[in-house]
Tab-separated table of N, CA and C in Angstrom:
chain	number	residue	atom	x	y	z
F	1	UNK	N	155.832	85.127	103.670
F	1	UNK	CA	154.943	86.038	104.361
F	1	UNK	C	154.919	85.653	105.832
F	2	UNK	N	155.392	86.660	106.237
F	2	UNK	CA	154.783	86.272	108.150
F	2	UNK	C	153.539	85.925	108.623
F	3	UNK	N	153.529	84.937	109.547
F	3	UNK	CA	152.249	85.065	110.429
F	3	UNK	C	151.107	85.842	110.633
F	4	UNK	N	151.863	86.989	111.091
F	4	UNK	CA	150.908	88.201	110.956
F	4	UNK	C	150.484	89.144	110.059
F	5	UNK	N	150.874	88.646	108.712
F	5	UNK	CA	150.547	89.184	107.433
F	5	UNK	C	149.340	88.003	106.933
F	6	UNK	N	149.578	87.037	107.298
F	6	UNK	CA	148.626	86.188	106.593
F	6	UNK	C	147.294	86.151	107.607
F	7	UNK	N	147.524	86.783	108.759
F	7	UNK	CA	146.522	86.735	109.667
F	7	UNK	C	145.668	87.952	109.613
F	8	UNK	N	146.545	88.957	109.172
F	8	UNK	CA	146.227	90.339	108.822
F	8	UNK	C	145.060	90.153	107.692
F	9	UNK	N	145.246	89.345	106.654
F	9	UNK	CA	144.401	89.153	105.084
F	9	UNK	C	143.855	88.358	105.736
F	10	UNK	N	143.660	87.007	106.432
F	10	UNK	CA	142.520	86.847	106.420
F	10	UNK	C	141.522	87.267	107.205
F	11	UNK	N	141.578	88.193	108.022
F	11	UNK	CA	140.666	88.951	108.451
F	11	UNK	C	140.023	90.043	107.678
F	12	UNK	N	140.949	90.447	106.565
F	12	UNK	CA	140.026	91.589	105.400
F	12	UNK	C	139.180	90.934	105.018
F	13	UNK	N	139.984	89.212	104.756
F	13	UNK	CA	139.004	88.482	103.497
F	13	UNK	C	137.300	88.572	104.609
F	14	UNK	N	137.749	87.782	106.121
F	14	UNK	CA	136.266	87.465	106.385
F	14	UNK	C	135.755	88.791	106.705
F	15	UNK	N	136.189	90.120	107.155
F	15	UNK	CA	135.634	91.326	106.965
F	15	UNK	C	134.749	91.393	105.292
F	16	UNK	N	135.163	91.257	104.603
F	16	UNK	CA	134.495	91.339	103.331
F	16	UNK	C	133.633	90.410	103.202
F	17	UNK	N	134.113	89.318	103.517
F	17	UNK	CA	132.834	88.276	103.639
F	17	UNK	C	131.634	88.469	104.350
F	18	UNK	N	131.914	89.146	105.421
F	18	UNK	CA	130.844	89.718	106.474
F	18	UNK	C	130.109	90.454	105.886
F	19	UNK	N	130.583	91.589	104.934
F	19	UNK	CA	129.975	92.433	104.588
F	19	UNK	C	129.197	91.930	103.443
F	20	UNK	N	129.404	91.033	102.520
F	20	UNK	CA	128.633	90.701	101.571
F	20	UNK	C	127.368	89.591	101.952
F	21	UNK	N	127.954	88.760	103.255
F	21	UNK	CA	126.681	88.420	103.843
F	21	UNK	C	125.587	89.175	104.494
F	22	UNK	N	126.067	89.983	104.412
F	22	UNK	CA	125.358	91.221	105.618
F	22	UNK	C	124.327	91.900	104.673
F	23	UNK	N	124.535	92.663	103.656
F	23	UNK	CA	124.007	92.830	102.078
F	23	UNK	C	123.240	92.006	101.655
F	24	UNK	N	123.665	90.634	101.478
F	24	UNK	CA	123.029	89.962	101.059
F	24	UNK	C	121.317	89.551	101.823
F	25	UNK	N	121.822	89.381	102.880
F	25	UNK	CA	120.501	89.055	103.900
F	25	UNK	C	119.317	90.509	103.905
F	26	UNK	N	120.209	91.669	104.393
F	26	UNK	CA	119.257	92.578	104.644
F	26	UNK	C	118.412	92.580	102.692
F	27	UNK	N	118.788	92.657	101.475
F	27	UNK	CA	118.287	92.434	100.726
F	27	UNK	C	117.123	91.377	100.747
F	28	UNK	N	117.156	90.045	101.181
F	28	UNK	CA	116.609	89.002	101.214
F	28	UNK	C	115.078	89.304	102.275
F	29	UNK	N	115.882	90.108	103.297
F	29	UNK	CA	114.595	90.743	104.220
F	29	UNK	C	113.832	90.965	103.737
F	30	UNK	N	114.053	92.438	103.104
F	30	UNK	CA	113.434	93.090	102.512
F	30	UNK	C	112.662	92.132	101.452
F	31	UNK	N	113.125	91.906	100.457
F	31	UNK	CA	111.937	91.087	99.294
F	31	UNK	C	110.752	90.538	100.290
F	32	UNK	N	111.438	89.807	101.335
F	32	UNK	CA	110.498	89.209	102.260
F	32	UNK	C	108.836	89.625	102.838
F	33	UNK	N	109.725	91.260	103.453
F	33	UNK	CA	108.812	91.968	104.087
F	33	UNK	C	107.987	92.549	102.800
F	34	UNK	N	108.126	92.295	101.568
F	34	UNK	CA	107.728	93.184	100.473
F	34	UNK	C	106.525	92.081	100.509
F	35	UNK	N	106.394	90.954	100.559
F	35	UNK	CA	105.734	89.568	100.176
F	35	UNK	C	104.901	89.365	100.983
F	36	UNK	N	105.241	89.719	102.236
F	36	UNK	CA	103.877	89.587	103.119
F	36	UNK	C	102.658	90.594	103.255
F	37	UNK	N	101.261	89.860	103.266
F	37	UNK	CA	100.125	90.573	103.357
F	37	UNK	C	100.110	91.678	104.190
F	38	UNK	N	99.160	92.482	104.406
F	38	UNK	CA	99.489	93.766	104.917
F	38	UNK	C	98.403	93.129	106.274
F	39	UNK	N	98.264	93.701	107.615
F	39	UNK	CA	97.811	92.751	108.466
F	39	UNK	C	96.449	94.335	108.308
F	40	UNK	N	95.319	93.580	108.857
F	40	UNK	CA	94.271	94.708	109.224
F	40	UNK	C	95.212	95.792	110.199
F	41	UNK	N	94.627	97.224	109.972
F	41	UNK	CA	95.343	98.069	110.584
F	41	UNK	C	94.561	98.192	111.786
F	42	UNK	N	93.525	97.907	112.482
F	42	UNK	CA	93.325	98.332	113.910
F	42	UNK	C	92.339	96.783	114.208
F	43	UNK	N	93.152	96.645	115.677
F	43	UNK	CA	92.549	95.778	116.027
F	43	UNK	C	91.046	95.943	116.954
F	44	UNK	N	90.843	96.927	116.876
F	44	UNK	CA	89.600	97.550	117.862
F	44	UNK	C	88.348	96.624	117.041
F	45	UNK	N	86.810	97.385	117.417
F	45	UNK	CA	86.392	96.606	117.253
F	45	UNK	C	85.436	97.726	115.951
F	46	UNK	N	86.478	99.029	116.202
F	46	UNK	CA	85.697	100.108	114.914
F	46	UNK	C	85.668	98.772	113.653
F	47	UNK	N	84.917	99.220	112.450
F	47	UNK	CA	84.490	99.083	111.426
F	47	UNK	C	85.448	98.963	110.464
F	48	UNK	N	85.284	98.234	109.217
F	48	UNK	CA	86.116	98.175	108.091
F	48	UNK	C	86.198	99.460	107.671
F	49	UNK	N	85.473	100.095	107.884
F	49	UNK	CA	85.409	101.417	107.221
F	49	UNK	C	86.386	102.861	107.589
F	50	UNK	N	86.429	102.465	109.185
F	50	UNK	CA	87.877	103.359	109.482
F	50	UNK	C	88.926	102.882	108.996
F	51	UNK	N	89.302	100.915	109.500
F	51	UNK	CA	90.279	100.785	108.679
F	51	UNK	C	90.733	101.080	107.614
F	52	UNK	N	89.767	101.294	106.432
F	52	UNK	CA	90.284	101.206	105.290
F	52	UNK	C	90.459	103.416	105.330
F	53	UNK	N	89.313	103.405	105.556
F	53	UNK	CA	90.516	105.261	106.077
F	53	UNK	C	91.520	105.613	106.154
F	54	UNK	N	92.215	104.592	107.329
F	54	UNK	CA	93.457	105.390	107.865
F	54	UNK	C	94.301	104.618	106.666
F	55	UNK	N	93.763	103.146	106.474
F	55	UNK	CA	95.099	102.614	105.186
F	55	UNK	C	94.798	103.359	104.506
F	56	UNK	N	93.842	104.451	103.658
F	56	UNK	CA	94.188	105.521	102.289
F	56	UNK	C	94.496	106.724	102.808
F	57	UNK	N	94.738	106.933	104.339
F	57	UNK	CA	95.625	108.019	104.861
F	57	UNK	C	96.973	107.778	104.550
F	58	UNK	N	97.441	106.585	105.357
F	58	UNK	CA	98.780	106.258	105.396
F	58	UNK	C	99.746	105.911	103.923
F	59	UNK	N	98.530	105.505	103.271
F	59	UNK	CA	99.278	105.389	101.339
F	59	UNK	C	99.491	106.700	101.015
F	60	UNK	N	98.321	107.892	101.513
F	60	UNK	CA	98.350	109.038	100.831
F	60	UNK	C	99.819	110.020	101.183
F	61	UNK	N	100.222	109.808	102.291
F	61	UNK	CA	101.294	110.106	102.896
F	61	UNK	C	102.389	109.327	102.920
F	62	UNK	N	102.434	108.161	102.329
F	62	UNK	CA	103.721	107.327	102.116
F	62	UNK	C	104.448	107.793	100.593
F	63	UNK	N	103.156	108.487	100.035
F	63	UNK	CA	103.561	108.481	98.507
F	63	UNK	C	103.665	109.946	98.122
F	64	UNK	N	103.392	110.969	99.604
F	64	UNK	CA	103.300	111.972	99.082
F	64	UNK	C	104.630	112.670	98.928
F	65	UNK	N	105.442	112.399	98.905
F	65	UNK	CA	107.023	112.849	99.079
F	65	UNK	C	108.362	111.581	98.386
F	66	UNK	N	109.282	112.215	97.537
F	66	UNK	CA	109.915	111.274	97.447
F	66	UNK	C	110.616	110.392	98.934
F	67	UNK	N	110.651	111.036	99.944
F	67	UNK	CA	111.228	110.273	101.394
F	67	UNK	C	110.048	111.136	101.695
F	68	UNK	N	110.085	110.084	102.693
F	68	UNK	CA	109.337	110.188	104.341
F	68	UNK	C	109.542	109.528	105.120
F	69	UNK	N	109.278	110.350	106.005
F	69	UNK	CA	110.274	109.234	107.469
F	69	UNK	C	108.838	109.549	108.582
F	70	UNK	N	108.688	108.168	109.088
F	70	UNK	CA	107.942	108.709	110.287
F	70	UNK	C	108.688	108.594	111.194
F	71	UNK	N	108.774	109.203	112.425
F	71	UNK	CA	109.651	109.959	113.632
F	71	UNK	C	109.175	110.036	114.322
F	72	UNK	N	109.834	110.099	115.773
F	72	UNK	CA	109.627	111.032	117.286
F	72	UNK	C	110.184	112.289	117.061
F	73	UNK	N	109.373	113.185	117.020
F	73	UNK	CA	109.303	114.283	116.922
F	73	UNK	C	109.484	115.183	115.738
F	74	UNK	N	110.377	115.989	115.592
F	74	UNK	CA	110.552	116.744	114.002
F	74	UNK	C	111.647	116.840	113.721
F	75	UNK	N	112.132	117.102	112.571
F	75	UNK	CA	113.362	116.818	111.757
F	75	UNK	C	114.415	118.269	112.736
F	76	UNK	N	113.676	119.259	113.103
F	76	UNK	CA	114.244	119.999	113.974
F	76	UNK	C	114.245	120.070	115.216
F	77	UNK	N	113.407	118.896	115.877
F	77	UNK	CA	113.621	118.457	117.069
F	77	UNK	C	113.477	116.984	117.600
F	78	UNK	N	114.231	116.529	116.951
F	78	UNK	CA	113.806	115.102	117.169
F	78	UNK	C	114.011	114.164	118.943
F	79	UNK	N	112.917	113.816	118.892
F	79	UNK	CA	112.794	113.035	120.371
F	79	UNK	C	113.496	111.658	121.100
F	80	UNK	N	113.673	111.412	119.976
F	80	UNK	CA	114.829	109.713	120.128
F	80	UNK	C	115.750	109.834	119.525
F	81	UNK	N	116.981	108.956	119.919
F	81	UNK	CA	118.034	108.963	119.323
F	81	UNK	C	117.959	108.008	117.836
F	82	UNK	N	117.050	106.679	117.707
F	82	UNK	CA	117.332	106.661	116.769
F	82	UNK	C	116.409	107.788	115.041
F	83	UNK	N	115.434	108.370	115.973
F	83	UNK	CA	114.774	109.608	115.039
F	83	UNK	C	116.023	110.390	114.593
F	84	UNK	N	117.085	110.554	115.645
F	84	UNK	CA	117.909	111.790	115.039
F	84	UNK	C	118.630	110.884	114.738
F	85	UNK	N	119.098	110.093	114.167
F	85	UNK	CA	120.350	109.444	113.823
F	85	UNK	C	119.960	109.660	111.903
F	86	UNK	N	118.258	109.156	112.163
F	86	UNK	CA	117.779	109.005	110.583
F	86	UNK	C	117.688	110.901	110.116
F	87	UNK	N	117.225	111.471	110.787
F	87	UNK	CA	117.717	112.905	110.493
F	87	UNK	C	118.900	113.272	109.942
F	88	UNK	N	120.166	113.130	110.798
F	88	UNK	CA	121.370	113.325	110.592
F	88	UNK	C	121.769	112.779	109.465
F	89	UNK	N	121.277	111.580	108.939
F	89	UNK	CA	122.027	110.709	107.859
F	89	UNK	C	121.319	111.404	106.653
F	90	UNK	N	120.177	111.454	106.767
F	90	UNK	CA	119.522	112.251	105.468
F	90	UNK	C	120.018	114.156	105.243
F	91	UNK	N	120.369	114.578	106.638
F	91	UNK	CA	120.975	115.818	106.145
F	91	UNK	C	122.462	115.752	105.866
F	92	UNK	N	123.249	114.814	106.293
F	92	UNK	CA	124.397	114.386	105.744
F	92	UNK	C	124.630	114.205	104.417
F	93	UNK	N	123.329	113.782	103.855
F	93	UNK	CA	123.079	113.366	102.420
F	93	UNK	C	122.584	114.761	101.253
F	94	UNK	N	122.466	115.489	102.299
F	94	UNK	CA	121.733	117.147	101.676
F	94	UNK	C	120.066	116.715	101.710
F	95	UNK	N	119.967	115.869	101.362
F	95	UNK	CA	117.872	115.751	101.339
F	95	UNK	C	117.210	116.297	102.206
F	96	UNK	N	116.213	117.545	101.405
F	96	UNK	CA	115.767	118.366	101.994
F	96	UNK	C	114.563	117.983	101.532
F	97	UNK	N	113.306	118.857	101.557
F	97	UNK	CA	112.274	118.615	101.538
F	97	UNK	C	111.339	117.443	101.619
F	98	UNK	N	111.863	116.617	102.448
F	98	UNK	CA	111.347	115.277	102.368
F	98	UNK	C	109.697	115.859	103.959
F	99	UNK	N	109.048	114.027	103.368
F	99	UNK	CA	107.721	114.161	104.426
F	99	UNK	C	108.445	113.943	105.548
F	100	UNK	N	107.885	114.613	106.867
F	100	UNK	CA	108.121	114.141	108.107
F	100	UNK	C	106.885	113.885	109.215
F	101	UNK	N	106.800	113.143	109.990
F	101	UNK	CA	105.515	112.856	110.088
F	101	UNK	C	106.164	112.294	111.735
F	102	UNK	N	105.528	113.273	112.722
F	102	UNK	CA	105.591	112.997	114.046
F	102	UNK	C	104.792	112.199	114.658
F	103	UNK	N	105.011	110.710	115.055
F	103	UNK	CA	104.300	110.046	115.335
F	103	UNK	C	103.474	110.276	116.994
F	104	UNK	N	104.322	110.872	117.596
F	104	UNK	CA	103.838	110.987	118.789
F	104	UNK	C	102.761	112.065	118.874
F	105	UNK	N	102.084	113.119	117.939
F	105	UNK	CA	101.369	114.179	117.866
F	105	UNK	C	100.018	113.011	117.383
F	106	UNK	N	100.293	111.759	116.826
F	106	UNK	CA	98.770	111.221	116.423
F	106	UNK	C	99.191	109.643	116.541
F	107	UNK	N	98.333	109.284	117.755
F	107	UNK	CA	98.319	107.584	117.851
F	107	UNK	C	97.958	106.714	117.088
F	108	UNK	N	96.869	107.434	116.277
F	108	UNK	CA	96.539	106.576	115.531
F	108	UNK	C	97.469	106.221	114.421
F	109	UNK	N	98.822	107.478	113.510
F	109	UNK	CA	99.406	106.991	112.753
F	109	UNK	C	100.833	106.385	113.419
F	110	UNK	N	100.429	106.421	114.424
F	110	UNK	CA	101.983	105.846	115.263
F	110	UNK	C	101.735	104.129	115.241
F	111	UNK	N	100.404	103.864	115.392
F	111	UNK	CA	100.385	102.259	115.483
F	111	UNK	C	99.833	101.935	114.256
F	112	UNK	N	99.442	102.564	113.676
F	112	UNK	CA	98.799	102.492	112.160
F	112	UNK	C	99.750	102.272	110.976
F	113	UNK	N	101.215	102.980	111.540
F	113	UNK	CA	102.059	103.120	110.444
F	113	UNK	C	103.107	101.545	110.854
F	114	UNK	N	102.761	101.153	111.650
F	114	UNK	CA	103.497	100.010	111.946
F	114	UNK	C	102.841	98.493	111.253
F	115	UNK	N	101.694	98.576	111.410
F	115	UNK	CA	100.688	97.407	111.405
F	115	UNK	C	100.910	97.359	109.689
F	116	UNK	N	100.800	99.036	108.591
F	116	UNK	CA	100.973	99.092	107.595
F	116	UNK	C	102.248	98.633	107.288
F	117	UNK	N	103.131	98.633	107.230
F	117	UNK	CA	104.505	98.566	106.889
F	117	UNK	C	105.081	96.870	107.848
F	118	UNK	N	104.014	96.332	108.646
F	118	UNK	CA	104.757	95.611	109.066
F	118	UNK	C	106.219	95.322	109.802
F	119	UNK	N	105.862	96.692	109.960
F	119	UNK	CA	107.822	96.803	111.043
F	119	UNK	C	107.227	97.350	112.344
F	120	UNK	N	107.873	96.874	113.597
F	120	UNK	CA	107.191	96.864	114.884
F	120	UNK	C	107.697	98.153	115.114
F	121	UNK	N	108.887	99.112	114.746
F	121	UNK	CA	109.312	100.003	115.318
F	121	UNK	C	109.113	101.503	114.472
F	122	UNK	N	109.588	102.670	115.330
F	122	UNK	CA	109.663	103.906	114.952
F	122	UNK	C	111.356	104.129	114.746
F	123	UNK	N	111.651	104.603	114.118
F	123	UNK	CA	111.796	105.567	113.087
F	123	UNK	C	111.009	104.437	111.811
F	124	UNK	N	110.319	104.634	110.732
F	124	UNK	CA	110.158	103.917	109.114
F	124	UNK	C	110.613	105.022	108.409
F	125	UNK	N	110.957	104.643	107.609
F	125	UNK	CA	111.684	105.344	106.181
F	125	UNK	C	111.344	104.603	104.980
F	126	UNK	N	110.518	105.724	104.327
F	126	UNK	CA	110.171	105.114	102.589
F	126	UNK	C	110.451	105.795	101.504
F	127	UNK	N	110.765	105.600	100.630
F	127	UNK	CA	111.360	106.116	98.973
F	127	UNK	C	110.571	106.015	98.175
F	128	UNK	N	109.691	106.805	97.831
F	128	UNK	CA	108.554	106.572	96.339
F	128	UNK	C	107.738	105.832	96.816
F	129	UNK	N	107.082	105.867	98.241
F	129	UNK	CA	105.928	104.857	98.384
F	129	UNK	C	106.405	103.668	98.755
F	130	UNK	N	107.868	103.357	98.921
F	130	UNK	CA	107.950	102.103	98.858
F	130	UNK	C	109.023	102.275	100.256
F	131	UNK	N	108.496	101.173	101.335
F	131	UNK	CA	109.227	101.048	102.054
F	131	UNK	C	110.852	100.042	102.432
F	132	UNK	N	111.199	101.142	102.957
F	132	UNK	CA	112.759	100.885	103.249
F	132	UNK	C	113.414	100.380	103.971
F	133	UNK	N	112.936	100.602	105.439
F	133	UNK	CA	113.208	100.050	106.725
F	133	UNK	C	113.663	101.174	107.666
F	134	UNK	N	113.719	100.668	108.829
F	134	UNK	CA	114.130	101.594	110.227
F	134	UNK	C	115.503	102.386	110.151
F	135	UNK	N	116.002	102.574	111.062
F	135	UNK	CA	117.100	103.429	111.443
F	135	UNK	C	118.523	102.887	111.122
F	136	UNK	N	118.225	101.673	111.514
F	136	UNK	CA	119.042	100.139	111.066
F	136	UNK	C	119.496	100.234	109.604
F	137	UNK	N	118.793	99.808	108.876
F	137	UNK	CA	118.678	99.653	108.033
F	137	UNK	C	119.273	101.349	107.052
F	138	UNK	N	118.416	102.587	107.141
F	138	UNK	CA	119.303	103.325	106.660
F	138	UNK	C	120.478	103.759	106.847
F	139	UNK	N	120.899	103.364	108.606
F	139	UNK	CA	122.298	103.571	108.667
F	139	UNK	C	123.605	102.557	107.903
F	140	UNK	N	122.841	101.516	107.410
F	140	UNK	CA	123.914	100.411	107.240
F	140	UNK	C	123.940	100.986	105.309
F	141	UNK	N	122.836	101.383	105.054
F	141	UNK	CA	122.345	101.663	103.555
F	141	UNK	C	123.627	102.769	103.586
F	142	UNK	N	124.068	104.094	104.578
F	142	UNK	CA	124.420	104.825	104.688
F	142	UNK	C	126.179	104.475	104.274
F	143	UNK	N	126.324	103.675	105.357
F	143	UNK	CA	128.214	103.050	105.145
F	143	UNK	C	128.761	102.272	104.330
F	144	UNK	N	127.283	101.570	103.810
F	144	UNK	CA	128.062	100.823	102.562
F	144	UNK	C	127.589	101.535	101.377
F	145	UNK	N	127.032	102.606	101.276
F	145	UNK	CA	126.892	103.006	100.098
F	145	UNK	C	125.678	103.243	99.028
F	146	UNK	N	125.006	102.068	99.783
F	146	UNK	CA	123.990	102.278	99.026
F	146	UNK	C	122.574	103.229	98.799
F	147	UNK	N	122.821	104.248	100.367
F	147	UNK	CA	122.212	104.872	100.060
F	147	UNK	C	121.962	106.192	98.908
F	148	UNK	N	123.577	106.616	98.839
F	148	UNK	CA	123.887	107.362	97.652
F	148	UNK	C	122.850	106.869	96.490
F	149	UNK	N	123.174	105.608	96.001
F	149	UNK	CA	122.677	105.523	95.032
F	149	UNK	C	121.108	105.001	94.846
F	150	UNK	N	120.624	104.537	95.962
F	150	UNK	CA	118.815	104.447	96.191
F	150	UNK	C	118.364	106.179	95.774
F	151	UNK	N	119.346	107.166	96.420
F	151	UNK	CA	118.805	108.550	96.271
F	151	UNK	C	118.925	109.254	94.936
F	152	UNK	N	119.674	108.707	94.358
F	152	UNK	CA	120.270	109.070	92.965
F	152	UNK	C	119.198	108.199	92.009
F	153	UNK	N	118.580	106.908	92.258
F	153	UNK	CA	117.124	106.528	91.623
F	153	UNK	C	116.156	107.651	92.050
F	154	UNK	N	116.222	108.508	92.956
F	154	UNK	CA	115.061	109.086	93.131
F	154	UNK	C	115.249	110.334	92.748
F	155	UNK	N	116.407	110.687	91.788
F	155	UNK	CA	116.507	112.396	91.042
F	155	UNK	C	117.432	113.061	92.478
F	156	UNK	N	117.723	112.440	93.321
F	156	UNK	CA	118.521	113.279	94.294
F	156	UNK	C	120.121	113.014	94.505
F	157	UNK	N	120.914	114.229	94.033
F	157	UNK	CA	122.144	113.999	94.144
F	157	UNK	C	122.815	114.051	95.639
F	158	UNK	N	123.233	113.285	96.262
F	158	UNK	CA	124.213	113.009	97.464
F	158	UNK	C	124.693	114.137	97.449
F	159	UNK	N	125.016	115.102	98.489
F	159	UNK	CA	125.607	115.771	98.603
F	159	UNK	C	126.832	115.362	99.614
F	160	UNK	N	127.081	113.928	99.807
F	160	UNK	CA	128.431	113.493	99.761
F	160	UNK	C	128.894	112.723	98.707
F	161	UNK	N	128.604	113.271	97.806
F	161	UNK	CA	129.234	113.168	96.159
F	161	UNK	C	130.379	114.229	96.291
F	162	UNK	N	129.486	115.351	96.686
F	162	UNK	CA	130.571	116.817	96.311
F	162	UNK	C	131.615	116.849	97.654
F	163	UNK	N	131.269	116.240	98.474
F	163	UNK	CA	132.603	116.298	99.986
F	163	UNK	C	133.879	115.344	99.221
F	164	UNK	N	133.163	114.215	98.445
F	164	UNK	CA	134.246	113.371	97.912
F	164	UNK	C	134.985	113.989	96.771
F	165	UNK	N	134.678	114.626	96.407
F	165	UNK	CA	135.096	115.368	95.069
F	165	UNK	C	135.816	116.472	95.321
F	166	UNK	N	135.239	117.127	96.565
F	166	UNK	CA	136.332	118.203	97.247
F	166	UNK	C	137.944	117.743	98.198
F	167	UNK	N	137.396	116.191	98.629
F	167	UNK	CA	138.432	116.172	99.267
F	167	UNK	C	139.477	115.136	98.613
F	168	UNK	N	139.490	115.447	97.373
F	168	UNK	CA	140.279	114.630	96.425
F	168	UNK	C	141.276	115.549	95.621
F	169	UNK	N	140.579	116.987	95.754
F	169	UNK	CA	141.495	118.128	95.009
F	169	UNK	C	142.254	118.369	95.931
């Protein structure tokens, strides 16, 4: 074997290696972020009593849809690039009727939905109540695959099932 054949493989090998470390960790995150306490949702000096409000707002709307994404802006106009990236990947996927929830129309669920979920940023994305992670995270879910099949736990067929199936005939 030449030089550049054996140099060629081992770069698939640590490409693959990359990728299964890469999997592996963002998994490990996640359990992580699943494990930690949920922090009080407003640091003001309102009452337990709003807090616990907006947390049975934000459950009521995490769970009300199999996806929901909170966003800059709307699934038909989205305001950031990474809002439309998580758009694009979910209509890539056919998923339609999912929650969408414009964070910039209400402050309170824009910093509310962060403090809940424990992720500092906008775009969040959740599946059955259960959160998923940012833009990051569904795009990488997206190329390796796994989002197909997170959506296929949730009764929703990929509609890049049927692009693969068409472009095989």
């Amino acid at each position: 074997m030449s030089g550049l054949g054996r140099a060629g493989s081992l770069a698939a090998r640590v490409v693959d290696m990359y990728s299964l470390l890469h999997a592996a960790c963002r998994s490990a995150v996640r359990r992580a972020v699943a494990r930690i306490p949920r922090r009080l949702l407003s640091e003001g000096p309102a009452g337990g009593e709003e807090q616990a409000a907006l947390r049975r707002r934000l459950e009521d709307l995490v769970r009300k849809d199999k996806v929901v994404v909170f966003i800059k802006g709307t699934p038909a106009q989205p305001m950031c690039g990474f809002s439309n990236a998580v758009v694009q990947i979910l209509r890539m996927h056919g998923v339609e009727g999912y929650g969408a929830y414009n964070v910039l129309e209400d402050q309170e669920i824009r910093q509310g939905i962060k403090n809940y979920s424990n992720w500092p940023t906008i775009p969040q994305i959740y599946f059955d109540g259960e959160f998923v992670g940012g833009c990051d995270i569904l795009l990488q879910m997206h190329q390796n695959g796994d989002l197909v099949e997170e959506l296929k736990k949730l009764g929703i067929r990929s509609a890049l099932l049927d692009t693969e199936k068409e472009d095989t005939k």
